[in-house]
Amino acid sequence: GESVGLHLPTLSVQEGDNSIINCAYSNSASDYFIWYKQESGKGPQFIIDIRSNMDKRQGQRVTVLLNKTVKHLSLQIAATQPGDSAVYFCAENNPTDKLIFGTGTRLQVFP
Amino acid sequence: DSGVTQTPKHLITATGQRVTLRCSPRSGDLSVYWYQQSLDQGLQFLIQYYNGEERAKGNILERFSAQQFPDLHSELNLSSLELGDSALYFCASSVDGALRGGELFFGEGSRLTVL
């Protein structure tokens, strides 16, 4: 299930720095948003979600921010670690109840 | 380990052929989803089944079909294969039929290469 080879934008950060991954979503009526992490050789894994009645939600080392005005979602990872290296996808749950994924961002963490 | 099992992990075939991808959902999950991940399209939703019945349809080609069996495993059939069908095919499962994202558990995918 590797995602190596996907033509994705890449974010390179140094270990210990904070990472910010951005995503623009398409449907202003979407009411639920999720960030997934896909490591090489694996399927996507749920990281954190947020509902449209919130603008911020925090998890362990991760924070998701939602700006409905500009249809923008971001994922902040604090103190990025080598194990955070992966492809990150945002997904929106649109009114037809289908989960629509963004194209993804590759995060590379270097020592 | 998500608990979702997909076979085969890798498959190489020729144009015009037909293949079947298999998915076993997590124990207790009634809903199965199929996604296609290709180089330039990201993760594309294909189809969803809930307890044996088709629940939602996405960008699934007419050459593709799927079904969910009484034991809840699912198969995705791809026929008249074209070069552009080369991709990773993911299966995901959830307990119920409502897509709430966070409750989706993905398998590790089946990589299809069409030569």
PDB file of C-alpha atoms in Angstrom:
ATOM      1  CA  GLY A   1       0.000   0.000   0.000  1.00  0.00           C
ATOM      2  CA  GLU A   2       2.892   2.368  -0.521  1.00  0.00           C
ATOM      3  CA  SER A   3       2.302   5.842  -1.771  1.00  0.00           C
ATOM      4  CA  VAL A   4       5.858   6.312  -3.043  1.00  0.00           C
ATOM      5  CA  GLY A   5       5.725   7.594  -6.549  1.00  0.00           C
ATOM      6  CA  LEU A   6       2.686   9.781  -6.114  1.00  0.00           C
ATOM      7  CA  HIS A   7       3.218  13.211  -7.623  1.00  0.00           C
ATOM      8  CA  LEU A   8       2.712  15.169  -4.432  1.00  0.00           C
ATOM      9  CA  PRO A   9       3.834  18.452  -2.942  1.00  0.00           C
ATOM     10  CA  THR A  10       6.514  17.848  -0.355  1.00  0.00           C
ATOM     11  CA  LEU A  11       7.163  19.522   2.969  1.00  0.00           C
ATOM     12  CA  SER A  12      10.627  19.017   4.417  1.00  0.00           C
ATOM     13  CA  VAL A  13      11.174  19.822   8.079  1.00  0.00           C
ATOM     14  CA  GLN A  14      13.912  19.299  10.584  1.00  0.00           C
ATOM     15  CA  GLU A  15      13.352  16.916  13.438  1.00  0.00           C
ATOM     16  CA  GLY A  16      11.995  18.799  16.412  1.00  0.00           C
ATOM     17  CA  ASP A  17      10.456  21.622  14.391  1.00  0.00           C
ATOM     18  CA  ASN A  18       6.732  22.116  14.009  1.00  0.00           C
ATOM     19  CA  SER A  19       5.076  21.126  10.733  1.00  0.00           C
ATOM     20  CA  ILE A  20       2.062  22.721   9.113  1.00  0.00           C
ATOM     21  CA  ILE A  21       0.302  20.904   6.320  1.00  0.00           C
ATOM     22  CA  ASN A  22      -2.412  22.743   4.448  1.00  0.00           C
ATOM     23  CA  CYS A  23      -5.445  21.608   2.549  1.00  0.00           C
ATOM     24  CA  ALA A  24      -8.143  23.367   0.567  1.00  0.00           C
ATOM     25  CA  TYR A  25     -11.489  21.606   0.431  1.00  0.00           C
ATOM     26  CA  SER A  26     -14.069  21.916  -2.273  1.00  0.00           C
ATOM     27  CA  ASN A  27     -17.568  21.811  -0.880  1.00  0.00           C
ATOM     28  CA  SER A  28     -18.768  24.585   1.409  1.00  0.00           C
ATOM     29  CA  ALA A  29     -21.546  22.284   2.622  1.00  0.00           C
ATOM     30  CA  SER A  30     -19.119  19.648   3.924  1.00  0.00           C
ATOM     31  CA  ASP A  31     -19.610  19.270   7.651  1.00  0.00           C
ATOM     32  CA  TYR A  32     -16.893  16.920   8.783  1.00  0.00           C
ATOM     33  CA  PHE A  33     -13.192  16.803   8.038  1.00  0.00           C
ATOM     34  CA  ILE A  34     -10.510  14.276   8.701  1.00  0.00           C
ATOM     35  CA  TRP A  35      -6.738  14.040   8.424  1.00  0.00           C
ATOM     36  CA  TYR A  36      -5.201  10.728   7.451  1.00  0.00           C
ATOM     37  CA  LYS A  37      -1.589   9.603   7.513  1.00  0.00           C
ATOM     38  CA  GLN A  38      -0.295   7.106   5.000  1.00  0.00           C
ATOM     39  CA  GLU A  39       3.066   5.532   5.674  1.00  0.00           C
ATOM     40  CA  SER A  40       4.976   3.699   3.011  1.00  0.00           C
ATOM     41  CA  GLY A  41       3.530   0.246   2.495  1.00  0.00           C
ATOM     42  CA  LYS A  42       0.393   0.886   4.519  1.00  0.00           C
ATOM     43  CA  GLY A  43      -3.119   2.112   4.057  1.00  0.00           C
ATOM     44  CA  PRO A  44      -4.324   5.508   5.340  1.00  0.00           C
ATOM     45  CA  GLN A  45      -4.677   5.817   9.105  1.00  0.00           C
ATOM     46  CA  PHE A  46      -6.968   8.222  10.925  1.00  0.00           C
ATOM     47  CA  ILE A  47      -5.151  11.014  12.772  1.00  0.00           C
ATOM     48  CA  ILE A  48      -7.702  13.579  13.854  1.00  0.00           C
ATOM     49  CA  ASP A  49     -11.073  14.919  12.820  1.00  0.00           C
ATOM     50  CA  ILE A  50     -13.077  18.100  13.222  1.00  0.00           C
ATOM     51  CA  ARG A  51     -16.691  19.058  12.724  1.00  0.00           C
ATOM     52  CA  SER A  52     -17.756  22.194  10.939  1.00  0.00           C
ATOM     53  CA  ASN A  53     -19.093  23.779  14.140  1.00  0.00           C
ATOM     54  CA  MET A  54     -15.534  23.954  15.474  1.00  0.00           C
ATOM     55  CA  ASP A  55     -12.506  25.858  14.245  1.00  0.00           C
ATOM     56  CA  LYS A  56      -9.815  24.069  16.221  1.00  0.00           C
ATOM     57  CA  ARG A  57      -9.256  20.668  17.711  1.00  0.00           C
ATOM     58  CA  GLN A  58      -6.202  19.303  19.464  1.00  0.00           C
ATOM     59  CA  GLY A  59      -4.887  15.813  19.788  1.00  0.00           C
ATOM     60  CA  GLN A  60      -1.633  14.388  20.940  1.00  0.00           C
ATOM     61  CA  ARG A  61       1.029  16.539  19.216  1.00  0.00           C
ATOM     62  CA  VAL A  62      -1.435  17.389  16.449  1.00  0.00           C
ATOM     63  CA  THR A  63      -3.852  20.261  15.984  1.00  0.00           C
ATOM     64  CA  VAL A  64      -6.357  20.715  13.201  1.00  0.00           C
ATOM     65  CA  LEU A  65      -7.572  24.179  12.257  1.00  0.00           C
ATOM     66  CA  LEU A  66     -10.627  24.806  10.130  1.00  0.00           C
ATOM     67  CA  ASN A  67     -11.363  28.051   8.323  1.00  0.00           C
ATOM     68  CA  LYS A  68     -14.760  27.705   6.687  1.00  0.00           C
ATOM     69  CA  THR A  69     -14.655  31.188   5.230  1.00  0.00           C
ATOM     70  CA  VAL A  70     -11.884  30.246   2.833  1.00  0.00           C
ATOM     71  CA  LYS A  71     -12.516  26.469   2.879  1.00  0.00           C
ATOM     72  CA  HIS A  72      -9.134  25.741   4.357  1.00  0.00           C
ATOM     73  CA  LEU A  73      -7.941  23.048   6.691  1.00  0.00           C
ATOM     74  CA  SER A  74      -4.531  22.686   8.281  1.00  0.00           C
ATOM     75  CA  LEU A  75      -2.745  20.069  10.316  1.00  0.00           C
ATOM     76  CA  GLN A  76      -0.083  21.158  12.739  1.00  0.00           C
ATOM     77  CA  ILE A  77       2.357  18.610  14.090  1.00  0.00           C
ATOM     78  CA  ALA A  78       4.399  19.694  17.071  1.00  0.00           C
ATOM     79  CA  ALA A  79       7.997  18.571  17.567  1.00  0.00           C
ATOM     80  CA  THR A  80       8.045  16.598  14.343  1.00  0.00           C
ATOM     81  CA  GLN A  81       9.721  13.212  14.587  1.00  0.00           C
ATOM     82  CA  PRO A  82      11.173  10.883  11.945  1.00  0.00           C
ATOM     83  CA  GLY A  83       8.182   8.603  12.470  1.00  0.00           C
ATOM     84  CA  ASP A  84       5.953  11.392  11.227  1.00  0.00           C
ATOM     85  CA  SER A  85       7.385  11.014   7.730  1.00  0.00           C
ATOM     86  CA  ALA A  86       4.473   9.976   5.567  1.00  0.00           C
ATOM     87  CA  VAL A  87       1.892  11.283   3.131  1.00  0.00           C
ATOM     88  CA  TYR A  88      -0.891  13.252   4.779  1.00  0.00           C
ATOM     89  CA  PHE A  89      -4.374  13.497   3.298  1.00  0.00           C
ATOM     90  CA  CYS A  90      -7.231  15.688   4.278  1.00  0.00           C
ATOM     91  CA  ALA A  91     -10.733  14.407   3.602  1.00  0.00           C
ATOM     92  CA  GLU A  92     -14.130  16.087   3.651  1.00  0.00           C
ATOM     93  CA  ASN A  93     -17.447  14.460   4.261  1.00  0.00           C
ATOM     94  CA  ASN A  94     -19.783  16.084   1.786  1.00  0.00           C
ATOM     95  CA  PRO A  95     -23.569  16.257   2.008  1.00  0.00           C
ATOM     96  CA  THR A  96     -23.986  13.105  -0.052  1.00  0.00           C
ATOM     97  CA  ASP A  97     -22.066  11.350   2.715  1.00  0.00           C
ATOM     98  CA  LYS A  98     -19.105  10.457   0.589  1.00  0.00           C
ATOM     99  CA  LEU A  99     -15.614  10.918   1.921  1.00  0.00           C
ATOM    100  CA  ILE A 100     -13.612  12.955  -0.576  1.00  0.00           C
ATOM    101  CA  PHE A 101      -9.847  12.926  -0.192  1.00  0.00           C
ATOM    102  CA  GLY A 102      -7.434  15.674  -1.114  1.00  0.00           C
ATOM    103  CA  THR A 103      -4.365  14.905  -3.189  1.00  0.00           C
ATOM    104  CA  GLY A 104      -2.012  14.665  -0.227  1.00  0.00           C
ATOM    105  CA  THR A 105       1.236  16.188   0.989  1.00  0.00           C
ATOM    106  CA  ARG A 106       4.439  14.283   1.567  1.00  0.00           C
ATOM    107  CA  LEU A 107       6.159  15.151   4.845  1.00  0.00           C
ATOM    108  CA  GLN A 108       9.867  14.452   5.027  1.00  0.00           C
ATOM    109  CA  VAL A 109      11.630  14.790   8.351  1.00  0.00           C
ATOM    110  CA  PHE A 110      15.390  15.122   8.340  1.00  0.00           C
ATOM    111  CA  PRO A 111      17.733  15.003  11.330  1.00  0.00           C
TER     112      PRO A 111
ATOM    113  CA  ASP B   1      -2.823  -3.718  11.840  1.00  0.00           C
ATOM    114  CA  SER B   2      -6.223  -2.276  10.940  1.00  0.00           C
ATOM    115  CA  GLY B   3      -7.957  -5.640  10.829  1.00  0.00           C
ATOM    116  CA  VAL B   4      -8.904  -5.176   7.171  1.00  0.00           C
ATOM    117  CA  THR B   5      -7.343  -7.791   4.903  1.00  0.00           C
ATOM    118  CA  GLN B   6      -6.814  -7.352   1.197  1.00  0.00           C
ATOM    119  CA  THR B   7      -5.572  -9.870  -1.340  1.00  0.00           C
ATOM    120  CA  PRO B   8      -3.577 -10.021  -3.463  1.00  0.00           C
ATOM    121  CA  LYS B   9      -1.034  -7.424  -2.363  1.00  0.00           C
ATOM    122  CA  HIS B  10       0.459  -7.215  -5.828  1.00  0.00           C
ATOM    123  CA  LEU B  11      -0.958  -8.194  -9.192  1.00  0.00           C
ATOM    124  CA  ILE B  12       0.527  -7.823 -12.656  1.00  0.00           C
ATOM    125  CA  THR B  13      -1.617  -8.459 -15.684  1.00  0.00           C
ATOM    126  CA  ALA B  14      -2.059  -7.468 -19.309  1.00  0.00           C
ATOM    127  CA  THR B  15      -4.425  -5.075 -21.001  1.00  0.00           C
ATOM    128  CA  GLY B  16      -7.793  -6.561 -21.773  1.00  0.00           C
ATOM    129  CA  GLN B  17      -7.679  -8.973 -18.870  1.00  0.00           C
ATOM    130  CA  ARG B  18      -9.963  -9.244 -15.862  1.00  0.00           C
ATOM    131  CA  VAL B  19      -8.935  -9.380 -12.206  1.00  0.00           C
ATOM    132  CA  THR B  20     -10.680  -9.738  -8.879  1.00  0.00           C
ATOM    133  CA  LEU B  21      -9.530  -8.026  -5.709  1.00  0.00           C
ATOM    134  CA  ARG B  22     -10.724  -9.328  -2.395  1.00  0.00           C
ATOM    135  CA  CYS B  23     -11.348  -7.617   0.920  1.00  0.00           C
ATOM    136  CA  SER B  24     -12.225  -8.969   4.337  1.00  0.00           C
ATOM    137  CA  PRO B  25     -13.506  -6.227   6.647  1.00  0.00           C
ATOM    138  CA  ARG B  26     -12.758  -5.916  10.342  1.00  0.00           C
ATOM    139  CA  SER B  27     -14.710  -8.324  12.481  1.00  0.00           C
ATOM    140  CA  GLY B  28     -18.107  -6.788  13.174  1.00  0.00           C
ATOM    141  CA  ASP B  29     -17.926  -4.150  10.445  1.00  0.00           C
ATOM    142  CA  LEU B  30     -20.889  -4.214   8.088  1.00  0.00           C
ATOM    143  CA  SER B  31     -19.765  -1.665   5.547  1.00  0.00           C
ATOM    144  CA  VAL B  32     -17.030  -1.939   2.946  1.00  0.00           C
ATOM    145  CA  TYR B  33     -15.648   0.841   0.789  1.00  0.00           C
ATOM    146  CA  TRP B  34     -13.377   0.675  -2.230  1.00  0.00           C
ATOM    147  CA  TYR B  35     -10.936   3.419  -3.160  1.00  0.00           C
ATOM    148  CA  GLN B  36      -8.520   3.795  -6.044  1.00  0.00           C
ATOM    149  CA  GLN B  37      -5.212   5.587  -5.538  1.00  0.00           C
ATOM    150  CA  SER B  38      -3.331   6.490  -8.694  1.00  0.00           C
ATOM    151  CA  LEU B  39      -0.412   8.790  -9.364  1.00  0.00           C
ATOM    152  CA  ASP B  40      -2.349  11.827 -10.431  1.00  0.00           C
ATOM    153  CA  GLN B  41      -5.730  11.333  -8.804  1.00  0.00           C
ATOM    154  CA  GLY B  42      -5.080  10.725  -5.126  1.00  0.00           C
ATOM    155  CA  LEU B  43      -7.653   8.595  -3.325  1.00  0.00           C
ATOM    156  CA  GLN B  44     -10.818   8.253  -5.360  1.00  0.00           C
ATOM    157  CA  PHE B  45     -13.963   6.775  -3.863  1.00  0.00           C
ATOM    158  CA  LEU B  46     -15.346   3.976  -6.006  1.00  0.00           C
ATOM    159  CA  ILE B  47     -18.200   2.272  -4.205  1.00  0.00           C
ATOM    160  CA  GLN B  48     -19.624   1.364  -0.821  1.00  0.00           C
ATOM    161  CA  TYR B  49     -21.558  -1.678   0.357  1.00  0.00           C
ATOM    162  CA  TYR B  50     -23.470  -2.066   3.571  1.00  0.00           C
ATOM    163  CA  ASN B  51     -24.577  -5.473   4.752  1.00  0.00           C
ATOM    164  CA  GLY B  52     -24.612  -6.875   1.245  1.00  0.00           C
ATOM    165  CA  GLU B  53     -26.325  -3.956  -0.468  1.00  0.00           C
ATOM    166  CA  GLU B  54     -24.808  -1.164  -2.525  1.00  0.00           C
ATOM    167  CA  ARG B  55     -24.984   2.032  -0.444  1.00  0.00           C
ATOM    168  CA  ALA B  56     -23.096   4.682  -2.409  1.00  0.00           C
ATOM    169  CA  LYS B  57     -21.379   4.990  -5.731  1.00  0.00           C
ATOM    170  CA  GLY B  58     -18.499   7.220  -6.671  1.00  0.00           C
ATOM    171  CA  ASN B  59     -16.322   7.446  -9.742  1.00  0.00           C
ATOM    172  CA  ILE B  60     -16.508   3.788 -10.615  1.00  0.00           C
ATOM    173  CA  LEU B  61     -16.147   2.842 -14.268  1.00  0.00           C
ATOM    174  CA  GLU B  62     -18.694   0.601 -15.951  1.00  0.00           C
ATOM    175  CA  ARG B  63     -15.890  -1.929 -16.528  1.00  0.00           C
ATOM    176  CA  PHE B  64     -15.614  -2.241 -12.749  1.00  0.00           C
ATOM    177  CA  SER B  65     -18.081  -3.947 -10.474  1.00  0.00           C
ATOM    178  CA  ALA B  66     -18.189  -4.995  -6.871  1.00  0.00           C
ATOM    179  CA  GLN B  67     -20.244  -7.042  -4.500  1.00  0.00           C
ATOM    180  CA  GLN B  68     -20.445  -7.859  -0.835  1.00  0.00           C
ATOM    181  CA  PHE B  69     -21.169 -11.424   0.139  1.00  0.00           C
ATOM    182  CA  PRO B  70     -23.253 -12.782   3.046  1.00  0.00           C
ATOM    183  CA  ASP B  71     -20.090 -13.278   5.087  1.00  0.00           C
ATOM    184  CA  LEU B  72     -19.429  -9.545   4.487  1.00  0.00           C
ATOM    185  CA  HIS B  73     -16.271  -9.944   2.488  1.00  0.00           C
ATOM    186  CA  SER B  74     -16.209  -7.939  -0.712  1.00  0.00           C
ATOM    187  CA  GLU B  75     -14.755  -8.345  -4.169  1.00  0.00           C
ATOM    188  CA  LEU B  76     -13.900  -5.676  -6.707  1.00  0.00           C
ATOM    189  CA  ASN B  77     -13.919  -6.930 -10.273  1.00  0.00           C
ATOM    190  CA  LEU B  78     -11.957  -5.016 -12.884  1.00  0.00           C
ATOM    191  CA  SER B  79     -12.447  -6.048 -16.499  1.00  0.00           C
ATOM    192  CA  SER B  80     -11.143  -5.048 -19.932  1.00  0.00           C
ATOM    193  CA  LEU B  81      -8.168  -3.627 -18.137  1.00  0.00           C
ATOM    194  CA  GLU B  82      -6.365  -0.619 -19.524  1.00  0.00           C
ATOM    195  CA  LEU B  83      -2.944   0.798 -18.740  1.00  0.00           C
ATOM    196  CA  GLY B  84      -4.603   3.615 -16.835  1.00  0.00           C
ATOM    197  CA  ASP B  85      -6.160   1.174 -14.398  1.00  0.00           C
ATOM    198  CA  SER B  86      -2.758   0.603 -12.836  1.00  0.00           C
ATOM    199  CA  ALA B  87      -3.144   1.855  -9.286  1.00  0.00           C
ATOM    200  CA  LEU B  88      -3.418   0.951  -5.646  1.00  0.00           C
ATOM    201  CA  TYR B  89      -6.865  -0.265  -4.706  1.00  0.00           C
ATOM    202  CA  PHE B  90      -7.810   0.161  -1.072  1.00  0.00           C
ATOM    203  CA  CYS B  91     -10.610  -1.392   0.831  1.00  0.00           C
ATOM    204  CA  ALA B  92     -11.877   0.183   4.034  1.00  0.00           C
ATOM    205  CA  SER B  93     -14.508  -0.921   6.497  1.00  0.00           C
ATOM    206  CA  SER B  94     -16.689   0.645   9.133  1.00  0.00           C
ATOM    207  CA  VAL B  95     -19.211  -0.586  11.646  1.00  0.00           C
ATOM    208  CA  ASP B  96     -22.221   1.062  10.051  1.00  0.00           C
ATOM    209  CA  GLY B  97     -23.158   2.609   6.762  1.00  0.00           C
ATOM    210  CA  ALA B  98     -22.713   6.243   7.671  1.00  0.00           C
ATOM    211  CA  LEU B  99     -19.451   7.674   6.439  1.00  0.00           C
ATOM    212  CA  ARG B 100     -17.927   9.517   9.353  1.00  0.00           C
ATOM    213  CA  GLY B 101     -14.370   9.277   8.187  1.00  0.00           C
ATOM    214  CA  GLY B 102     -12.738   8.628  11.462  1.00  0.00           C
ATOM    215  CA  GLU B 103     -14.411   5.285  11.717  1.00  0.00           C
ATOM    216  CA  LEU B 104     -12.957   4.049   8.447  1.00  0.00           C
ATOM    217  CA  PHE B 105     -10.248   1.429   8.751  1.00  0.00           C
ATOM    218  CA  PHE B 106      -8.151   0.843   5.659  1.00  0.00           C
ATOM    219  CA  GLY B 107      -6.438  -2.273   4.445  1.00  0.00           C
ATOM    220  CA  GLU B 108      -2.930  -2.169   3.053  1.00  0.00           C
ATOM    221  CA  GLY B 109      -4.086  -2.142  -0.518  1.00  0.00           C
ATOM    222  CA  SER B 110      -3.710  -4.182  -3.664  1.00  0.00           C
ATOM    223  CA  ARG B 111      -1.242  -2.842  -6.184  1.00  0.00           C
ATOM    224  CA  LEU B 112      -2.411  -3.536  -9.719  1.00  0.00           C
ATOM    225  CA  THR B 113      -0.016  -3.147 -12.618  1.00  0.00           C
ATOM    226  CA  VAL B 114      -1.422  -3.420 -16.124  1.00  0.00           C
ATOM    227  CA  LEU B 115       1.193  -3.968 -18.831  1.00  0.00           C
TER     228      LEU B 115
END
